[in-house]
Short mmCIF file of C-alpha atoms in Angstrom, two decimals:
data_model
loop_
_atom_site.label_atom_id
_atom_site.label_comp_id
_atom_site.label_asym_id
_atom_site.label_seq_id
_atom_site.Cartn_x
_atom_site.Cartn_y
_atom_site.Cartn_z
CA UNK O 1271 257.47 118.61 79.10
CA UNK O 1272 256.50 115.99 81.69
CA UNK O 1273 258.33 112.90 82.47
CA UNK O 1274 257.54 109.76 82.24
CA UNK O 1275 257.97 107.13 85.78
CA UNK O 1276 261.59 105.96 84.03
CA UNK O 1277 262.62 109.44 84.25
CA UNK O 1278 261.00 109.95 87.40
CA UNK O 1279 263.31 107.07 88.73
CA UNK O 1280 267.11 107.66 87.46
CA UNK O 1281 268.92 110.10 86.37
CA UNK O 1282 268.44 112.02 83.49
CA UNK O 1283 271.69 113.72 81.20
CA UNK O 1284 270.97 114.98 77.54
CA UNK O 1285 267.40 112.88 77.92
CA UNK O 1286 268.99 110.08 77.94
CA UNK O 1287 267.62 108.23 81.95
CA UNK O 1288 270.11 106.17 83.22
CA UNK O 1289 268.56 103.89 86.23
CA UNK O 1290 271.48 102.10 88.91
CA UNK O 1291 271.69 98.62 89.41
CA UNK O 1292 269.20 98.40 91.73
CA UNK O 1293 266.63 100.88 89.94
CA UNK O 1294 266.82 98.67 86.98
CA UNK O 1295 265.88 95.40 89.02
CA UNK O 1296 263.12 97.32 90.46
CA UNK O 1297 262.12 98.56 87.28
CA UNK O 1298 261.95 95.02 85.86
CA UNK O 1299 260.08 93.31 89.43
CA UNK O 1300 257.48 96.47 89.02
CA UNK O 1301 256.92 95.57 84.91
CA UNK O 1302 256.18 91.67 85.82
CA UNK O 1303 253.80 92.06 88.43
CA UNK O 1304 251.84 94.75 86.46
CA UNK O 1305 251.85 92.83 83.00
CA UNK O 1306 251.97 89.29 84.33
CA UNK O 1307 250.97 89.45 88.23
CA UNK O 1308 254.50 87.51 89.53
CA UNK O 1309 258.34 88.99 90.42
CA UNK O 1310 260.71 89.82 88.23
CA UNK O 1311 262.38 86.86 89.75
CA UNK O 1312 259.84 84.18 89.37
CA UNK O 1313 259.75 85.56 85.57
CA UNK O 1314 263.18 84.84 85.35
CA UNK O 1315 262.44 81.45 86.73
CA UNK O 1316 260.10 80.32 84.81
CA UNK O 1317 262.47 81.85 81.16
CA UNK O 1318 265.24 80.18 82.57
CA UNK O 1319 262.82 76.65 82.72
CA UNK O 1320 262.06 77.07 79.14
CA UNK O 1321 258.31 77.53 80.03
CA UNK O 1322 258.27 80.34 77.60
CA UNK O 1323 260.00 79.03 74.63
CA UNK O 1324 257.30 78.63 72.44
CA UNK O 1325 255.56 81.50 73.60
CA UNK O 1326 258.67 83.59 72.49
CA UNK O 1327 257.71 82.93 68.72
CA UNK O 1328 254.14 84.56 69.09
CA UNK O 1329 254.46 88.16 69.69
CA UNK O 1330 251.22 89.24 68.97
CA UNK O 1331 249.45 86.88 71.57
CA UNK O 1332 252.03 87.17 74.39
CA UNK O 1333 253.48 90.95 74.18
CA UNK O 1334 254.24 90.94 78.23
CA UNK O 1335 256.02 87.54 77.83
CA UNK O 1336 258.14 88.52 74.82
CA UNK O 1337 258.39 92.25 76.41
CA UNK O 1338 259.92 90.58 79.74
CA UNK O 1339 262.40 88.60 78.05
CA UNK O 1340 263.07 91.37 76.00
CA UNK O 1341 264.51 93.45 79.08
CA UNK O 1342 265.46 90.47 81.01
CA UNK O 1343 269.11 91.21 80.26
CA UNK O 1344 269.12 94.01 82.45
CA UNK O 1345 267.82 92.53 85.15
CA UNK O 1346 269.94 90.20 85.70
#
């Protein structure tokens, strides 16, 4: 069976892949500038602001955006 790039990163135990601190950050930095083109940090930024409030409603037009703030819990 292959493995996916999470898997590739941390550790896997009963295939459950369990990333460190800093893997996780990493992981969330790498997602924002491949779905959205800016750091995990300016993300963060910019959710913190309330510039994506509305955007937060509508799924369906702004998957990255409600993806992002989805895992934004762990990156922080």
């Amino acid at each position: 069976m292959a493995t996916t790039p999470i898997e590739q990163r941390g550790e896997v135990i009963d295939g459950i892949c369990y990333l460190s601190r800093q893997e996780t950050i990493d992981f969330f930095d790498e997602q924002a500038r491949a779905r959205l083109g800016m750091s995990g940090e300016e993300f963060l930024r910019r959710l913190d602001a309330g510039e994506y409030n509305d955007i937060l409603d509508d799924p369906v037009n702004h998957s990255a955006v409600v993806y992002l703030g989805a895992l934004s819990r762990f990156a922080r």
